[in-house]
Amino acid sequence: PNDIIMENAKWIAQKGIPMIIRIPLIPGINTDDENIDFTGMFLRVLPEIRKVHILPYHDFQKNKYIRANTEYHASHVPPPTTDELTAIKKRLETFELDVDIGG
């Protein structure tokens, strides 16, 4: 759940502190239209959002798990495609957000 993150974002916005929001996009977890729309609606009403960076999931951490002799449970998760990232960017921009891929 994102409850703590959302409460912290509201608190920071109420203090008038400018924010850049960074959202890791994990296919099958938070890239569906419903989740993206909920995120856009939530961020749209926070007055101090300056930019939103959407970050494609990657498996760079996989080698850390291997070196630690720990099972890596996300090996089945593919990174989002360029088309998926572009579609999510455009969808978030419909909420009047300034969105970049990466960041």
XYZ file of N, CA, C and O in Angstrom:
412
model
N 0.818 -1.204 0.000
C 0.000 0.000 0.000
C 0.862 1.269 0.000
O 1.950 1.283 0.557
N 0.366 2.299 -0.629
C 1.073 3.580 -0.727
C 0.581 4.612 0.280
O 0.875 5.800 0.133
N -0.163 4.188 1.282
C -0.770 5.142 2.216
C 0.243 6.090 2.843
O 0.018 7.308 2.883
N 1.343 5.572 3.310
C 2.353 6.420 3.970
C 2.967 7.380 2.966
O 3.145 8.573 3.256
N 3.272 6.896 1.773
C 3.852 7.759 0.734
C 2.885 8.890 0.387
O 3.276 10.058 0.279
N 1.604 8.558 0.238
C 0.612 9.570 -0.122
C 0.434 10.591 1.003
O 0.342 11.799 0.730
N 0.406 10.140 2.224
C 0.282 11.072 3.355
C 1.499 11.991 3.427
O 1.363 13.186 3.688
N 2.683 11.446 3.201
C 3.896 12.271 3.213
C 3.862 13.310 2.093
O 4.235 14.470 2.296
N 3.403 12.913 0.907
C 3.316 13.856 -0.215
C 2.337 14.985 0.106
O 2.614 16.153 -0.175
N 1.197 14.653 0.707
C 0.233 15.688 1.102
C 0.841 16.636 2.130
O 0.670 17.854 2.034
N 1.526 16.094 3.101
C 2.148 16.904 4.160
C 3.185 17.853 3.568
O 3.207 19.043 3.892
N 4.032 17.326 2.665
C 5.060 18.164 2.028
C 4.398 19.269 1.208
O 4.816 20.430 1.249
N 3.351 18.930 0.462
C 2.647 19.928 -0.354
C 2.035 21.008 0.527
O 2.079 22.193 0.191
N 1.462 20.621 1.676
C 0.868 21.601 2.587
C 1.916 22.557 3.146
O 1.601 23.696 3.481
N 3.155 22.119 3.223
C 4.241 22.982 3.701
C 4.776 23.889 2.600
O 5.641 24.712 2.839
N 4.282 23.701 1.369
C 4.721 24.552 0.263
C 6.067 24.169 -0.311
O 6.717 24.981 -0.959
N 6.477 22.941 -0.102
C 7.788 22.485 -0.570
C 7.633 21.890 -1.973
O 6.852 20.961 -2.174
N 8.366 22.422 -2.952
C 8.284 21.874 -4.315
C 8.747 20.410 -4.350
O 9.681 20.030 -3.640
N 8.075 19.609 -5.184
C 8.406 18.181 -5.262
C 8.577 17.726 -6.708
O 7.890 18.200 -7.601
N 9.483 16.785 -6.884
C 9.591 15.998 -8.104
C 9.216 14.582 -7.691
O 9.819 14.010 -6.787
N 8.205 14.043 -8.326
C 7.722 12.705 -7.997
C 8.388 11.705 -8.933
O 8.406 11.904 -10.151
N 8.939 10.646 -8.366
C 9.576 9.587 -9.149
C 8.782 8.302 -8.942
O 8.621 7.862 -7.816
N 8.312 7.731 -10.053
C 7.461 6.539 -9.985
C 8.124 5.397 -10.744
O 8.186 5.423 -11.982
N 8.626 4.395 -10.030
C 9.116 3.202 -10.740
C 7.916 2.451 -11.329
O 6.925 2.233 -10.637
N 7.982 2.114 -12.593
C 6.891 1.412 -13.258
C 7.239 -0.065 -13.380
O 8.207 -0.433 -14.040
N 6.430 -0.889 -12.738
C 6.668 -2.329 -12.709
C 5.488 -3.016 -13.381
O 4.376 -3.023 -12.837
N 5.708 -3.568 -14.584
C 4.614 -4.234 -15.288
C 3.947 -5.300 -14.406
O 4.612 -6.060 -13.711
N 2.616 -5.289 -14.453
C 1.854 -6.242 -13.665
C 1.628 -5.801 -12.228
O 0.868 -6.414 -11.493
N 2.273 -4.722 -11.823
C 2.125 -4.210 -10.452
C 1.432 -2.851 -10.469
O 0.428 -2.654 -9.800
N 1.977 -1.888 -11.221
C 1.406 -0.538 -11.165
C 1.306 0.152 -12.526
O 1.250 1.373 -12.588
N 1.256 -0.610 -13.599
C 1.216 0.019 -14.920
C -0.154 -0.046 -15.600
O -0.302 0.448 -16.717
N -1.141 -0.612 -14.932
C -2.471 -0.704 -15.543
C -3.134 0.681 -15.540
O -2.778 1.567 -14.775
N -4.103 0.859 -16.431
C -4.771 2.154 -16.594
C -5.388 2.653 -15.288
O -5.317 3.850 -14.977
N -6.007 1.764 -14.531
C -6.659 2.172 -13.277
C -5.636 2.768 -12.302
O -5.882 3.822 -11.696
N -4.490 2.130 -12.180
C -3.456 2.624 -11.271
C -2.886 3.952 -11.757
O -2.689 4.883 -10.968
N -2.640 4.050 -13.049
C -2.093 5.292 -13.610
C -3.096 6.435 -13.441
O -2.722 7.550 -13.053
N -4.375 6.169 -13.672
C -5.396 7.205 -13.489
C -5.492 7.634 -12.027
O -5.595 8.829 -11.729
N -5.463 6.687 -11.111
C -5.500 7.021 -9.684
C -4.296 7.891 -9.317
O -4.437 8.900 -8.622
N -3.125 7.521 -9.814
C -1.909 8.295 -9.546
C -2.045 9.710 -10.104
O -1.729 10.689 -9.425
N -2.526 9.822 -11.334
C -2.709 11.141 -11.946
C -3.691 12.007 -11.180
O -3.433 13.196 -10.946
N -4.811 11.428 -10.757
C -5.804 12.191 -9.991
C -5.239 12.652 -8.651
O -5.490 13.773 -8.210
N -4.470 11.783 -8.003
C -3.875 12.145 -6.714
C -2.860 13.276 -6.880
O -2.891 14.264 -6.148
N -1.977 13.145 -7.855
C -0.915 14.139 -8.026
C -1.440 15.473 -8.543
O -0.905 16.527 -8.204
N -2.483 15.437 -9.345
C -3.018 16.656 -9.952
C -3.425 17.697 -8.907
O -3.309 18.894 -9.135
N -3.892 17.250 -7.757
C -4.389 18.196 -6.754
C -3.301 18.675 -5.790
O -3.570 19.536 -4.955
N -2.104 18.147 -5.906
C -1.011 18.615 -5.037
C -0.346 19.814 -5.704
O 0.228 19.689 -6.786
N -0.418 20.983 -5.085
C 0.035 22.204 -5.753
C 1.546 22.311 -5.940
O 1.991 23.107 -6.747
N 2.316 21.543 -5.238
C 3.767 21.720 -5.290
C 4.489 20.726 -6.201
O 5.712 20.655 -6.198
N 3.744 19.960 -6.994
C 4.366 19.016 -7.919
C 4.967 19.797 -9.086
O 4.264 20.518 -9.788
N 6.259 19.691 -9.261
C 6.946 20.398 -10.347
C 7.136 19.490 -11.558
O 7.118 19.947 -12.693
N 7.345 18.218 -11.317
C 7.642 17.282 -12.400
C 7.349 15.877 -11.892
O 7.461 15.602 -10.701
N 7.006 14.984 -12.819
C 6.829 13.568 -12.514
C 7.787 12.802 -13.415
O 7.783 12.983 -14.637
N 8.638 11.998 -12.807
C 9.548 11.134 -13.559
C 9.017 9.708 -13.477
O 8.847 9.182 -12.373
N 8.719 9.121 -14.630
C 8.348 7.711 -14.625
C 9.610 6.911 -14.962
O 10.330 7.218 -15.907
N 9.866 5.923 -14.140
C 11.113 5.174 -14.217
C 10.834 3.727 -14.608
O 10.145 3.012 -13.873
N 11.350 3.276 -15.745
C 11.089 1.895 -16.154
C 11.789 0.909 -15.223
O 12.941 1.111 -14.846
N 11.052 -0.131 -14.841
C 11.628 -1.205 -14.036
C 12.785 -1.825 -14.816
O 12.747 -1.939 -16.042
N 13.804 -2.214 -14.106
C 14.922 -2.954 -14.694
C 15.373 -3.995 -13.676
O 15.003 -3.929 -12.507
N 16.164 -4.931 -14.124
C 16.607 -5.985 -13.202
C 18.087 -5.855 -12.846
O 18.769 -6.846 -12.610
N 18.584 -4.633 -12.754
C 19.988 -4.416 -12.405
C 20.346 -5.029 -11.052
O 21.471 -5.418 -10.817
N 19.381 -5.093 -10.155
C 19.637 -5.614 -8.822
C 19.776 -7.135 -8.807
O 20.198 -7.709 -7.814
N 19.466 -7.793 -9.903
C 19.499 -9.255 -9.969
C 20.873 -9.797 -9.556
O 20.964 -10.774 -8.812
N 21.939 -9.162 -10.019
C 23.295 -9.630 -9.677
C 23.584 -9.532 -8.188
O 24.328 -10.353 -7.638
N 23.011 -8.559 -7.510
C 23.190 -8.457 -6.058
C 22.599 -9.675 -5.362
O 23.170 -10.199 -4.420
N 21.444 -10.106 -5.838
C 20.810 -11.295 -5.256
C 21.670 -12.540 -5.506
O 21.841 -13.373 -4.623
N 22.196 -12.638 -6.715
C 23.037 -13.789 -7.046
C 24.281 -13.806 -6.160
O 24.633 -14.848 -5.587
N 24.940 -12.659 -6.018
C 26.148 -12.587 -5.174
C 25.830 -12.894 -3.714
O 26.658 -13.444 -2.990
N 24.626 -12.545 -3.270
C 24.227 -12.791 -1.880
C 23.638 -14.198 -1.698
O 23.194 -14.536 -0.610
N 23.638 -14.972 -2.800
C 23.088 -16.325 -2.769
C 21.637 -16.311 -2.266
O 21.233 -17.117 -1.446
N 20.883 -15.320 -2.761
C 19.487 -15.134 -2.379
C 18.624 -15.282 -3.623
O 18.996 -14.840 -4.710
N 17.466 -15.899 -3.466
C 16.576 -16.092 -4.599
C 16.019 -14.751 -5.082
O 15.574 -13.931 -4.288
N 16.068 -14.564 -6.374
C 15.544 -13.349 -7.003
C 14.141 -13.651 -7.514
O 13.951 -14.405 -8.456
N 13.129 -13.093 -6.889
C 11.736 -13.427 -7.179
C 11.131 -12.656 -8.340
O 10.009 -12.941 -8.737
N 11.842 -11.700 -8.888
C 11.257 -10.868 -9.943
C 11.811 -11.184 -11.325
O 11.682 -10.387 -12.246
N 12.414 -12.340 -11.496
C 13.027 -12.657 -12.790
C 11.991 -12.754 -13.916
O 12.325 -12.620 -15.079
N 10.737 -12.968 -13.578
C 9.670 -13.070 -14.580
C 9.102 -11.710 -14.993
O 8.270 -11.639 -15.885
N 9.564 -10.638 -14.350
C 9.009 -9.305 -14.625
C 9.827 -8.641 -15.736
O 11.001 -8.343 -15.550
N 9.203 -8.394 -16.885
C 9.922 -7.729 -17.973
C 9.909 -6.211 -17.773
O 8.985 -5.682 -17.158
N 10.903 -5.517 -18.283
C 10.833 -4.056 -18.234
C 9.729 -3.570 -19.169
O 9.396 -4.240 -20.147
N 9.133 -2.421 -18.871
C 8.107 -1.894 -19.779
C 8.741 -1.521 -21.123
O 9.902 -1.112 -21.180
N 7.966 -1.669 -22.180
C 8.455 -1.312 -23.511
C 8.417 0.209 -23.685
O 7.752 0.918 -22.925
N 9.097 0.674 -24.710
C 9.074 2.101 -25.029
C 7.645 2.560 -25.312
O 7.234 3.641 -24.878
N 6.886 1.743 -26.022
C 5.492 2.096 -26.318
C 4.665 2.192 -25.036
O 3.829 3.096 -24.901
N 4.878 1.262 -24.103
C 4.147 1.306 -22.830
C 4.503 2.562 -22.041
O 3.626 3.226 -21.485
N 5.795 2.899 -21.994
C 6.225 4.098 -21.271
C 5.632 5.354 -21.893
O 5.160 6.245 -21.176
N 5.639 5.416 -23.206
C 5.074 6.578 -23.901
C 3.582 6.704 -23.627
O 3.075 7.805 -23.382
N 2.872 5.579 -23.637
C 1.429 5.609 -23.364
C 1.149 6.061 -21.932
O 0.225 6.853 -21.694
N 1.941 5.598 -20.979
C 1.754 6.004 -19.579
C 2.073 7.489 -19.421
O 1.347 8.219 -18.739
N 3.128 7.949 -20.065
C 3.478 9.376 -20.018
C 2.310 10.216 -20.530
O 1.885 11.175 -19.873
N 1.782 9.849 -21.692
C 0.661 10.603 -22.276
C -0.571 10.548 -21.376
O -1.276 11.553 -21.226
N -0.825 9.406 -20.775
C -1.992 9.265 -19.894
C -1.848 10.178 -18.674
O -2.788 10.855 -18.273
N -0.655 10.208 -18.072
C -0.431 11.087 -16.914
C -0.501 12.556 -17.306
O -0.954 13.390 -16.523
N -0.071 12.875 -18.507
C -0.121 14.270 -18.965
C -1.557 14.764 -19.114
O -1.792 15.974 -19.031
N -2.523 13.864 -19.278
C -3.922 14.302 -19.356
C -4.399 14.874 -18.020
O -5.438 15.525 -17.966
N -3.635 14.641 -16.947
C -3.955 15.194 -15.628
C -3.191 16.499 -15.384
O -3.023 16.929 -14.251
N -2.718 17.108 -16.482
C -1.997 18.383 -16.429
C -0.714 18.282 -15.611
O -0.335 19.213 -14.895
N -0.027 17.147 -15.749
C 1.247 16.927 -15.071
C 2.369 17.045 -16.098
O 2.210 16.680 -17.262
N 3.516 17.543 -15.652
C 4.721 17.625 -16.487
C 5.490 16.321 -16.264
O 6.060 16.107 -15.196
N 5.485 15.447 -17.259
C 6.006 14.085 -17.103
C 7.206 13.849 -17.992
O 7.192 14.194 -19.174
N 8.244 13.245 -17.433
C 9.417 12.803 -18.180
C 9.601 11.318 -17.982
O 9.298 10.785 -16.913
N 10.132 10.657 -18.994
C 10.531 9.260 -18.863
C 11.974 9.251 -18.407
O 12.834 9.877 -19.018
N 12.251 8.564 -17.315
C 13.592 8.576 -16.724
C 13.719 9.728 -15.781
O 12.738 10.300 -15.308
N 14.924 10.091 -15.506
C 15.088 11.229 -14.616
C 16.025 10.872 -13.557
O 16.481 11.408 -12.686
